[in-house]
XYZ file of C-alpha atoms in Angstrom:
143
model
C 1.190 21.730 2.082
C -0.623 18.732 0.257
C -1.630 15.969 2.347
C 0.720 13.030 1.772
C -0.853 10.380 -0.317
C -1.573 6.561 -0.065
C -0.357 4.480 -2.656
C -2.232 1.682 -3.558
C -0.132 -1.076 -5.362
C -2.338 -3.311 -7.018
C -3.003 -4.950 -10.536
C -7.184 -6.298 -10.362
C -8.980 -3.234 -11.426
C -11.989 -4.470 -9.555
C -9.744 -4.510 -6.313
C -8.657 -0.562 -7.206
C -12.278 0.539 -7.366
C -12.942 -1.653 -4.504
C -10.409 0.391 -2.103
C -11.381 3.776 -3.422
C -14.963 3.048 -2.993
C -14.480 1.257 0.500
C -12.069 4.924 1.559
C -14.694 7.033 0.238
C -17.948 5.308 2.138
C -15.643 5.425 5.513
C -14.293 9.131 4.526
C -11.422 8.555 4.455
C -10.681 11.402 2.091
C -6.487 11.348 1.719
C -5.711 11.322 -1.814
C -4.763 8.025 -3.722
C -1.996 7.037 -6.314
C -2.606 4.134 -7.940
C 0.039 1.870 -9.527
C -0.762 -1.284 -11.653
C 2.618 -3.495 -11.055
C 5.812 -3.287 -8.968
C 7.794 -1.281 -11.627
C 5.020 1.357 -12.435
C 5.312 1.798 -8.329
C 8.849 2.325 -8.095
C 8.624 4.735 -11.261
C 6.019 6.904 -9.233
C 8.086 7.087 -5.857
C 11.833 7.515 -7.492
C 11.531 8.125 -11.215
C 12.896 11.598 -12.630
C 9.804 13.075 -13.637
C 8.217 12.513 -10.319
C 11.333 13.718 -7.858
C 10.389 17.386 -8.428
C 6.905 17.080 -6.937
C 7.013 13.952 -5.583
C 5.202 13.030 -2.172
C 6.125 9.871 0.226
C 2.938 8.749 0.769
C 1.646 8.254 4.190
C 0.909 4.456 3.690
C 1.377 2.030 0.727
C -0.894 -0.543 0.314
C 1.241 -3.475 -1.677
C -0.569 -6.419 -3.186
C 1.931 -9.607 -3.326
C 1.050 -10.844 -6.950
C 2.036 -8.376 -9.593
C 3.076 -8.229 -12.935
C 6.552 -7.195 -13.829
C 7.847 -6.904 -10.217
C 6.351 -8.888 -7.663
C 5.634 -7.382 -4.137
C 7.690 -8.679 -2.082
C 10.675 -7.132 -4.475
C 9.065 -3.820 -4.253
C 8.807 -4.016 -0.321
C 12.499 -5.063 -0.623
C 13.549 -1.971 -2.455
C 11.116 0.128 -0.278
C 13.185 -0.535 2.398
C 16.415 -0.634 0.792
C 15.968 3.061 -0.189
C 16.632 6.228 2.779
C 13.361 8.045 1.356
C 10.710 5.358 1.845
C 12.409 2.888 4.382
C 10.084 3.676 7.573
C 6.826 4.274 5.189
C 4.484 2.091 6.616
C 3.936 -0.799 4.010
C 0.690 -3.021 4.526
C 0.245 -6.079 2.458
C -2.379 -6.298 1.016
C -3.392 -10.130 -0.571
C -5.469 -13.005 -1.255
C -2.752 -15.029 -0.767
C -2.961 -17.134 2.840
C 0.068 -18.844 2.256
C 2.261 -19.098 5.049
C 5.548 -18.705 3.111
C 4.007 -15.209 1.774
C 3.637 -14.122 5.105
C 6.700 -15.044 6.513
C 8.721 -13.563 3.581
C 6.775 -10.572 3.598
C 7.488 -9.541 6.964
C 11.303 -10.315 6.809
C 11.313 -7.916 3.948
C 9.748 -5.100 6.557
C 6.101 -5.332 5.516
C 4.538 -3.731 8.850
C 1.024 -5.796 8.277
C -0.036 -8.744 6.645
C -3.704 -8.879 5.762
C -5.443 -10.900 3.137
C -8.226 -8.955 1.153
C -11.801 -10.057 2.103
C -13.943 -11.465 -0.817
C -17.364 -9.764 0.816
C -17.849 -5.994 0.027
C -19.120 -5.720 3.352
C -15.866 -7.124 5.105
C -13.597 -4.856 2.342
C -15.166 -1.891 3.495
C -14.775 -3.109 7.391
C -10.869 -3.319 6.864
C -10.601 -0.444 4.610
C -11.925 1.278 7.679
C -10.148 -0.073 10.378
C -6.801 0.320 8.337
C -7.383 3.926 7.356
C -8.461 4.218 11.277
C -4.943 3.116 12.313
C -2.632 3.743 9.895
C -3.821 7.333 9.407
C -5.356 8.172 12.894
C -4.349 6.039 15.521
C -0.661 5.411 14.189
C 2.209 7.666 14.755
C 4.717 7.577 11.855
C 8.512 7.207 12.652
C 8.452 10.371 10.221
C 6.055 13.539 9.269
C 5.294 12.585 5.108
């Protein structure tokens, strides 16, 4: 059986190669889908052509500010659906605002943490939330 994914939600293509570069120097070798806004996300986890094969990923990794569908209605309909509801969803943002924060965890974000602007720091968090989320962690569910 294939390992169950991450799925990183997130529309800065620096930011993308950011994460896979900051997984891959802390070996954190569990595969990555990638969507570029809120609907593309939703289209991997419950469109047709994906419910054949398709994987719940182990973690998704949700940026706030997207195109077409923001974050926090993604997270919403994450948890409105029986297949992804107790995914672990961390939040992922540059955003500090407080409002962001608050809404996000009302709509069942499990973590809040704002991306780091320093390579250094990106790859310290990448680490410590690949340590805990895919180590340390044990999921409500086997993905």
């Amino acid at each position: 059986m294939m390992e169950s994914p991450i799925l990183l939600v997130e529309d800065n293509p620096d930011d993308i190669a950011l994460m896979l570069h900051a997984l891959k120097s802390n070996r954190i070798n569990t595969p990555v889908m990638i969507a570029e806004d809120g609907e593309q996300a939703l289209q991997q986890l419950y469109g047709e052509q994906h419910n054949k094969h398709r994987q719940i990923p182990a973690l998704i990794l949700l940026d706030l500010n997207l195109p077409k569908l923001n974050g926090l209605e993604v997270l919403r309909q994450l948890r409105a659906n029986d297949s992804t509801r107790l995914v672990p969803v961390v939040v992922l943002t540059s955003s500090l605002e407080q409002s962001d924060r608050l809404q996000a965890y009302q709509s069942g974000a499990n973590s809040y943490i704002r991306k780091p602007v320093d390579f250094d720091e990106f790859v310290t968090v990448a680490q410590q939330l690949g340590r805990y989320w895919l180590g340390l962690n044990q999921p409500a569910i086997d993905t």
